[in-house]
XYZ file of C-alpha atoms in Angstrom:
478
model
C 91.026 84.799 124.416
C 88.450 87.111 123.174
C 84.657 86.299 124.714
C 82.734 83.927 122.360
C 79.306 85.339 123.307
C 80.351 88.508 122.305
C 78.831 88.779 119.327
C 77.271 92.377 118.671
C 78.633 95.105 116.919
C 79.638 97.658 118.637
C 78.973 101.141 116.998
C 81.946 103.334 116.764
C 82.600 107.077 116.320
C 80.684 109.064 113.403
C 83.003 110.397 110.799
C 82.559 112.061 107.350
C 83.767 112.545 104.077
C 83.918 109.109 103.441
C 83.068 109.021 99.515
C 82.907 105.149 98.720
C 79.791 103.110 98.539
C 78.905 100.477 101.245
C 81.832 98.533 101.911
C 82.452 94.961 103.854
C 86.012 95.186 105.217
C 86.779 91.684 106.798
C 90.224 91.255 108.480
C 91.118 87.892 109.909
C 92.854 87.686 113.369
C 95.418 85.465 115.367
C 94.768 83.176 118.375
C 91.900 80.276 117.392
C 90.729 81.356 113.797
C 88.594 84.863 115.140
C 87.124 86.653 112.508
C 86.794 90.407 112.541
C 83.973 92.499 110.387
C 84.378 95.960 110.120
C 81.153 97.561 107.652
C 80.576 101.116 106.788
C 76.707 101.930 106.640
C 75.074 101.786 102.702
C 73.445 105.348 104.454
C 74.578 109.014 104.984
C 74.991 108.388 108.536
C 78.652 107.112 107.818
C 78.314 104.592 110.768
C 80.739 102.061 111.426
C 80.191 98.981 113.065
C 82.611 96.029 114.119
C 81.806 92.756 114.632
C 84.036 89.793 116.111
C 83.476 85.920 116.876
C 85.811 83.093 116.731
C 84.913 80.444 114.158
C 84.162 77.464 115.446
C 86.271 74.953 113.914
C 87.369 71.438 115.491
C 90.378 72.696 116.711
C 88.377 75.576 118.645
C 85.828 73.310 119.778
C 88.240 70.656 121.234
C 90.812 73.605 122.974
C 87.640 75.257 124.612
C 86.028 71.883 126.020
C 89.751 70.907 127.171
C 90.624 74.296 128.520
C 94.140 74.279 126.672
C 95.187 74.333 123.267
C 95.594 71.132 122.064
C 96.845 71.359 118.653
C 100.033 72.220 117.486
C 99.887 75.313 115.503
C 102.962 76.741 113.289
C 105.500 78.334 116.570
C 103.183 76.929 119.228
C 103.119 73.821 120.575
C 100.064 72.244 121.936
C 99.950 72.178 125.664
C 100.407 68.190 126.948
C 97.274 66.367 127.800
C 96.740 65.304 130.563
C 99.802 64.617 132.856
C 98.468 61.655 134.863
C 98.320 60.103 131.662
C 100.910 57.220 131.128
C 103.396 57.879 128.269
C 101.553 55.026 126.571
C 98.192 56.373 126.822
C 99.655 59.380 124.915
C 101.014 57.185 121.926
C 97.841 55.728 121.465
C 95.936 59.128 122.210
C 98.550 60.216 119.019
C 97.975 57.038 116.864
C 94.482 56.880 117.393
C 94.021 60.878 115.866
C 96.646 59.562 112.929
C 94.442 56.736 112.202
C 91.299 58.664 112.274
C 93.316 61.746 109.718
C 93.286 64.240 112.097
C 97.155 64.686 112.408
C 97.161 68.627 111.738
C 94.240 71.122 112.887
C 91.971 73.015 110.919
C 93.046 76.237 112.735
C 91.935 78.861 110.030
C 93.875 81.979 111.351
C 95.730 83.039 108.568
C 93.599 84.718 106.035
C 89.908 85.267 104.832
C 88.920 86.090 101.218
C 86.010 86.556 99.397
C 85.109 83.626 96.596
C 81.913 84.458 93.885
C 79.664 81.334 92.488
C 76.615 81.490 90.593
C 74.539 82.228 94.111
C 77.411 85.360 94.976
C 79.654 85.908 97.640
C 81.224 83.319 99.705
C 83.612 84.243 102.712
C 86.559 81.628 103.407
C 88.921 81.516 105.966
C 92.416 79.723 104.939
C 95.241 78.359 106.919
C 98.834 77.111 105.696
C 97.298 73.807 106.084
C 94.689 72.227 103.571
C 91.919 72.794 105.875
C 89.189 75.530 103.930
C 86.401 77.194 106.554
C 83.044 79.046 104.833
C 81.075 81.166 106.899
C 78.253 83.822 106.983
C 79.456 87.415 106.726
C 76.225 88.527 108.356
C 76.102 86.400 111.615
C 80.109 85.151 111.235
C 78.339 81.729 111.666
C 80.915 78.892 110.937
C 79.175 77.067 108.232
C 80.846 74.071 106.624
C 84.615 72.776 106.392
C 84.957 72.662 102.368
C 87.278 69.635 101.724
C 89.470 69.228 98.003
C 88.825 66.740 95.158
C 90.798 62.971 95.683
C 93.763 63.936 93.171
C 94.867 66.667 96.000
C 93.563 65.335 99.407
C 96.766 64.508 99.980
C 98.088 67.429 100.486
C 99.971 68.297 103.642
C 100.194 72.251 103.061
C 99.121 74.848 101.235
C 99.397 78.852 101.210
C 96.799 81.056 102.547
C 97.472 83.824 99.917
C 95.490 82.685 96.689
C 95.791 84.243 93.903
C 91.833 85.196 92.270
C 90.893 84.346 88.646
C 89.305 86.298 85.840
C 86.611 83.035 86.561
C 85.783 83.763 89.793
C 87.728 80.766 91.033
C 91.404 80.922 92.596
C 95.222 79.856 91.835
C 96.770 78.146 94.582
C 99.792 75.886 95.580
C 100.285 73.176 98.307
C 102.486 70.245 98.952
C 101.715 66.527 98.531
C 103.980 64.002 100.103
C 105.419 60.541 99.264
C 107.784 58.546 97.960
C 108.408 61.540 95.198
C 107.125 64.604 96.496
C 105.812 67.382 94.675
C 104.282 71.335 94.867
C 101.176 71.284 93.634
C 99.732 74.486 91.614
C 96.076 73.923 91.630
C 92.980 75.881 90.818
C 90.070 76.031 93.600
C 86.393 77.608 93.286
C 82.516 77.477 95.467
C 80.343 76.035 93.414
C 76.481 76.374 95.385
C 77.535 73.954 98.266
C 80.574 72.152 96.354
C 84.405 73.196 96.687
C 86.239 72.095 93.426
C 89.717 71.768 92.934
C 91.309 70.914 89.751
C 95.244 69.812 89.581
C 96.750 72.226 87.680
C 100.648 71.415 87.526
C 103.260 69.434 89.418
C 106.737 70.332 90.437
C 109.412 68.239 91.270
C 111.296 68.685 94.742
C 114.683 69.929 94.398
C 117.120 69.112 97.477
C 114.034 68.793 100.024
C 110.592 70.263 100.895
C 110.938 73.746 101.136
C 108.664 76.095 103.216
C 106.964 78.788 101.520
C 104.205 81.018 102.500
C 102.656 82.744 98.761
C 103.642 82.493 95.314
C 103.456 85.114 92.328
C 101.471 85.276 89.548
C 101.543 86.900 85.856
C 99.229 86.466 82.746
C 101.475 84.368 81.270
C 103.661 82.245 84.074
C 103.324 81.382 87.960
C 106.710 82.134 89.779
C 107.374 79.781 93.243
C 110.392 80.393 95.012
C 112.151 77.238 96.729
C 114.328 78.821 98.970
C 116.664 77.138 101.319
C 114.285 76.816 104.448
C 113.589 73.178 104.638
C 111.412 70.803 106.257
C 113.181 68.143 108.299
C 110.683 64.939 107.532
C 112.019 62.736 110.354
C 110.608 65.728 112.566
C 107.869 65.850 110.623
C 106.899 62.479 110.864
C 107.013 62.068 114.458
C 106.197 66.184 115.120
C 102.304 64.904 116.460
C 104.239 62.598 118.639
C 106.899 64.693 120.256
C 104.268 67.868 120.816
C 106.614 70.274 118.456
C 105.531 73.173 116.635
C 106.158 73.474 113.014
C 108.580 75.934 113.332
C 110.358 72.664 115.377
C 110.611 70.955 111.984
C 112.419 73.480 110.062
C 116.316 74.178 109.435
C 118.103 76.778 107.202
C 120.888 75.747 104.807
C 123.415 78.662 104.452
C 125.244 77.224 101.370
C 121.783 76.934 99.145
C 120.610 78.977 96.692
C 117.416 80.473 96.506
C 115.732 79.227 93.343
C 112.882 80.397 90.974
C 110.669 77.560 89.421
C 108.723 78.775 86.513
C 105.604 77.139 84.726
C 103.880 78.667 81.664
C 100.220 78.883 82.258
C 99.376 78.152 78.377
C 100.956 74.625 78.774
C 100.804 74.422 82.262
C 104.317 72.921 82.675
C 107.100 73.842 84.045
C 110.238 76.016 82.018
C 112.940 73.607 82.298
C 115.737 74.980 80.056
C 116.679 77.510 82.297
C 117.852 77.004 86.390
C 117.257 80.540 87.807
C 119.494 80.619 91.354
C 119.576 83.483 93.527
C 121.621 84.402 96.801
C 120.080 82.151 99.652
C 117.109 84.296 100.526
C 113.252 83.598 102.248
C 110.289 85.142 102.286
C 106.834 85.531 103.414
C 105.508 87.448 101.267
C 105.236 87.825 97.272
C 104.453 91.468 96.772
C 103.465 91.085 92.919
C 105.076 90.166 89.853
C 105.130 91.453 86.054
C 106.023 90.901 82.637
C 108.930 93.349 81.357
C 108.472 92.657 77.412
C 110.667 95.330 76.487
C 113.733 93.778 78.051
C 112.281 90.293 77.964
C 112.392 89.632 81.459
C 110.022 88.977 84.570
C 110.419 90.595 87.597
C 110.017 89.571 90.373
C 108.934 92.034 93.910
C 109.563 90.003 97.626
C 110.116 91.742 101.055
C 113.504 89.058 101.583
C 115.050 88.152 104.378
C 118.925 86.901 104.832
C 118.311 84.008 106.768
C 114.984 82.194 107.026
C 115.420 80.578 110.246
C 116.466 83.546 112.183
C 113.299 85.340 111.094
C 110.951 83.089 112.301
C 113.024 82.827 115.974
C 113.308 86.566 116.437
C 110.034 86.954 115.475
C 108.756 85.039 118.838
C 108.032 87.633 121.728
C 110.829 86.606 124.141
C 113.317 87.708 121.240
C 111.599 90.641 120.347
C 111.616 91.924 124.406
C 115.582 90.951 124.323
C 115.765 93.976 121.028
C 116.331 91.149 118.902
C 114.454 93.304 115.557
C 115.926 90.847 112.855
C 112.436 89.366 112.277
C 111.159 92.885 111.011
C 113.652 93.461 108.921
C 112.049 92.811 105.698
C 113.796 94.239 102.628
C 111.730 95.139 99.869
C 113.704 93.552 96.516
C 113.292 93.374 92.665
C 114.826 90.253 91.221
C 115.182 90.185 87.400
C 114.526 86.854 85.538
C 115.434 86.907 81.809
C 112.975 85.133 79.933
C 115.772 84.276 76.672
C 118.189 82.752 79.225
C 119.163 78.730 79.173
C 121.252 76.726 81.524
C 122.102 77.655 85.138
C 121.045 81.349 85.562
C 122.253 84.367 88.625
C 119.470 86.260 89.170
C 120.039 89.885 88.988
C 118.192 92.219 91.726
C 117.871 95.648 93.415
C 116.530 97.211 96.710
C 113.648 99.506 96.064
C 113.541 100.354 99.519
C 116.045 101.346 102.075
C 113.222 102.011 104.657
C 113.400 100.640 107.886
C 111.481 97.741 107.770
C 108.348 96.614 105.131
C 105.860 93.740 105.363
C 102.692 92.244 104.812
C 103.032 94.378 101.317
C 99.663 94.749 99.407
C 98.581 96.379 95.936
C 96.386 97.333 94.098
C 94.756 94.099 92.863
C 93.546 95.203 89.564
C 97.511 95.569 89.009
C 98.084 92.023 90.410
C 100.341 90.351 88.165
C 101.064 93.488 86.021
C 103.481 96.712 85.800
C 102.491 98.798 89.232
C 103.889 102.191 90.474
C 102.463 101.886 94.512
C 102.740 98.695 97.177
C 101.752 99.369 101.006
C 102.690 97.967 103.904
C 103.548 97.901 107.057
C 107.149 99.456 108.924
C 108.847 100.871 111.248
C 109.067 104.537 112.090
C 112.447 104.591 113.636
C 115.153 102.450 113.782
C 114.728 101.872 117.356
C 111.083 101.093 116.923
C 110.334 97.974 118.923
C 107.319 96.708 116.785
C 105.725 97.097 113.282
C 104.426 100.561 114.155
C 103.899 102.464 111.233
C 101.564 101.869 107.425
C 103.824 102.856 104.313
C 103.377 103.237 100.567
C 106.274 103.093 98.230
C 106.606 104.417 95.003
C 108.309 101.355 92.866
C 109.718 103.941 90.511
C 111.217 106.706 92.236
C 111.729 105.153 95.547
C 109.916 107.441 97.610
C 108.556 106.496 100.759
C 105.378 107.538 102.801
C 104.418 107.177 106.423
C 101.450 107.383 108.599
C 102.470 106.543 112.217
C 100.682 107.709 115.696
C 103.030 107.272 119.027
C 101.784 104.393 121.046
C 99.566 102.170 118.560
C 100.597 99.380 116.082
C 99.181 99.048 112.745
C 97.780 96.054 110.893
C 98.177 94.960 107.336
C 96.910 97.888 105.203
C 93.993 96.813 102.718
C 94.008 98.875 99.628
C 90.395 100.086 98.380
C 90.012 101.219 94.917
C 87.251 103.765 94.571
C 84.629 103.033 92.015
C 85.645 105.554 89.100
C 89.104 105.511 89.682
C 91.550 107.320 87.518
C 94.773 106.374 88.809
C 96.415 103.459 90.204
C 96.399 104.848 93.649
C 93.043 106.596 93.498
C 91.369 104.955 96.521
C 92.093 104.860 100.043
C 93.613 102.135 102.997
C 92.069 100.927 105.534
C 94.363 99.820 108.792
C 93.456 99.219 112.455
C 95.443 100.300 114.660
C 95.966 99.259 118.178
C 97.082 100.518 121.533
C 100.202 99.570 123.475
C 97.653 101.134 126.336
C 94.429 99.844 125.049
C 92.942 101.261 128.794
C 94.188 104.519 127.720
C 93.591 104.583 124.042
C 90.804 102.887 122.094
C 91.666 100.798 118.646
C 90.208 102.335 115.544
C 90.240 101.880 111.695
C 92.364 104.437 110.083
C 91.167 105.646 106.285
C 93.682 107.076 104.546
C 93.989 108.559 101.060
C 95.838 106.595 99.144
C 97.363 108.998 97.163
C 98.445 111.906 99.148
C 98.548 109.530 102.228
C 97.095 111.551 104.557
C 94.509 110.689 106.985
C 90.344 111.331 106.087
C 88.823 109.695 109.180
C 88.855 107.194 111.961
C 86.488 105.081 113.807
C 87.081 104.409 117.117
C 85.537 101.286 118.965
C 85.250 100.665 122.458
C 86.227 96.690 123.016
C 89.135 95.779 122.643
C 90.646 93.763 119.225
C 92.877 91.198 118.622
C 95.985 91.543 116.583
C 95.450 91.000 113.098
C 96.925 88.954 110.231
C 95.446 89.067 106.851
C 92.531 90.456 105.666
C 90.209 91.332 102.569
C 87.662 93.467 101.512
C 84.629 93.329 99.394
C 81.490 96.009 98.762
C 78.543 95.058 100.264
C 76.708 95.049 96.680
């Protein structure tokens, strides 16, 4: 666990020819919520500085003072209390936390993203669980837990990957249980010291809670996928109780199809006419989403996977040192919804990508929810590469692949910065760390590429060591 007190930033390697303007390039990392700052200097001195701290939330707090994790998180279970303690002590230690509503942490470690009010910039750290974290991107002090209006405080999960508004504020979707359970599509914004949320539409469950972890977006419709990756609620109900892990209180349905729910953000309800059913698929990731007028049709980009279950197991370290890869095995996929279509639907798609591997995609956000050429992300540079190695743009339209890779390191989500005058989609660079299999032998460092000919411009070295990362976001100082 990385050193609390260590707080500093630690000055990295000069480099040049950077050409953008003072930039704050947050990236969020695994383990207890820890947030990572990496800032290029508003000077000519083209200093870098990172910065790391783990946010202090109750789940932090509690695991610190105890010594031991003692919350379940999403494939870890929380290590048993004390074992002197009688099994009945631990009931009541369980139905004691239920009673006081403190049944799932507030473990932030997912994502952070920026969110503008009236006063400026807010940074938020987001979990899959309704739990919202705001701190100080100056001193990464954790400031206040933000909590949602009554009509959605209900809500049992949510997605970490928002989707920002022309407003300022942000789309988002959760689940709320009960005796008819629904997905929630709600709309979220920082207003001074207030978080509002406003309901925004409901969805029916269709043959049980699914699990999802994003949702895409257009200027006309929101697209969730309920794929066949369910939630088992007698585990659920009791999954406090019997110390499991989420991942515990999932099973795959093989027979299921994959289904796309549509709503129409004029009326905010849902398309109802039409049953769109795909090939049982899940996925993580949403890599963006557009309006095909000419053809009448939305399409639809995922990195899929054949079998939801297996791709959370493999993904767990003991499968990955037995070779099992399965988990990285994302395929990149266009599905093709036509919008004129009634009654029980197939959903056409296509591979645009017969790389090895892609994940954690991102874009160019000015394209979110529109026609795009480029998506980056992360792959593998061989076949018989053990881990996600590798950072790799794809052209959407001719299929063409390119790779930055350096033997030894791993790469983290690429974060696509557009550069101020831009004149092309892919005008900008990426930003990835990259760490060491070695890390005595070989430092981490930030990676800028140019976007367009993909090709490195400089590096940054630091000389502590960093966490692997998840999601991140970035934001210019001004």
């Amino acid at each position: 666990m990385p050193d609390v007190a260590s707080r500093r930033p630690t000055p990295s390697r000069r480099f040049r020819h950077v050409r953008r303007r003072s930039l704050v390039a947050p990236t969020l990392v695994r383990r207890i919520g820890y947030d990572t700052f990496i800032r290029f200097a508003d000077n000519n001195a083209n200093d870098v500085t990172y910065t790391g701290r783990l946010l202090e939330t109750n789940v932090s707090k509690k695991s610190i003072a105890a010594g031991r994790l003692v919350d379940e998180s999403f494939g870890t279970r929380a290590i048993a209390s004390d074992p002197c303690q009688t099994t009945f002590a631990r009931f009541f230690s369980y139905f004691s936390q239920v009673v006081r509503g403190s049944r799932i942490g507030d473990n932030t470690n997912v994502n952070v993203v920026p969110s503008l009010d009236g006063k400026g910039a807010k940074w938020l750290a987001l979990t899959e669980m309704p739990f919202v974290w705001k701190f100080d991107p100056e001193s990464l002090d954790t400031e206040k837990l933000l909590r949602f209006n009554p009509e959605l405080s209900r809500m049992f999960t949510m997605t970490a990957h928002p989707h920002a508004s022309s407003d300022g504020g942000m789309y988002n979707i959760g689940i709320v249980p009960g005796a008819r359970s629904s997905y929630a599509i709600f709309k979220t914004g920082v207003t001074g010291s207030k978080y509002a949320s406003k309901l925004v539409c409901s969805l029916p469950v269709n043959d049980g809670l699914s699990y999802y972890h994003s949702f895409g977006i257009t200027d006309r419709y929101f697209i969730f996928v309920e794929s066949p990756l369910k939630w088992s609620l007698p585990k659920l109900a009791l999954w406090r109780f019997h110390r499991r892990s989420f991942d515990d209180c999932m099973y795959w349905i093989n027979d299921k199809p994959s289904r796309f729910r549509i709503v129409d953000r004029e009326t905010n309800k849902e398309i109802v006419n039409v049953t769109y059913e795909a090939e049982p698929f899940f996925s993580f990731h949403h890599v963006n989403a557009f309006e095909d007028d000419v053809n009448r049709r939305l399409v639809v980009d995922m990195v899929c996977y054949r079998n939801g279950k297996i791709a959370f197991n493999s993904s767990f370290l003991d499968e990955l040192n037995r070779g099992n890869k399965e988990g990285m095995r994302g395929v990149f996929r266009r599905f093709f919804l036509p919008l004129n279509a009634t009654g029980k639907t197939k959903v056409e798609s296509e591979v645009l990508s017969d790389f090895h591997s892609l994940e954690l995609p991102r874009i160019n956000g000015c394209h979110n929810g529109r026609p795009y050429r480029f998506a980056y992300g992360l792959g593998l540079s061989s076949p018989s590469a053990d881990f996600l190695d590798s950072v790799v743009k794809l052209n959407t339209e001719t299929k063409e692949t390119r790779l930055f890779a350096e033997k030894g390191t791993f790469a983290s989500e690429p974060v696509f910065v557009r550069a101020p005058d831009s004149k092309s989609e892919d005008d900008g660079v990426i930003l990835s760390v990259l760490l060491s299999g070695n890390p005595d032998e070989k430092k981490p460092f930030l990676v800028i590429l140019d976007a367009a000919s993909f090709k490195e411009i400089a590096r940054a070295e630091v000389t502590c060591r960093i966490p692997t990362t998840f999601h991140g976001n970035f934001m210019s100082a001004k």
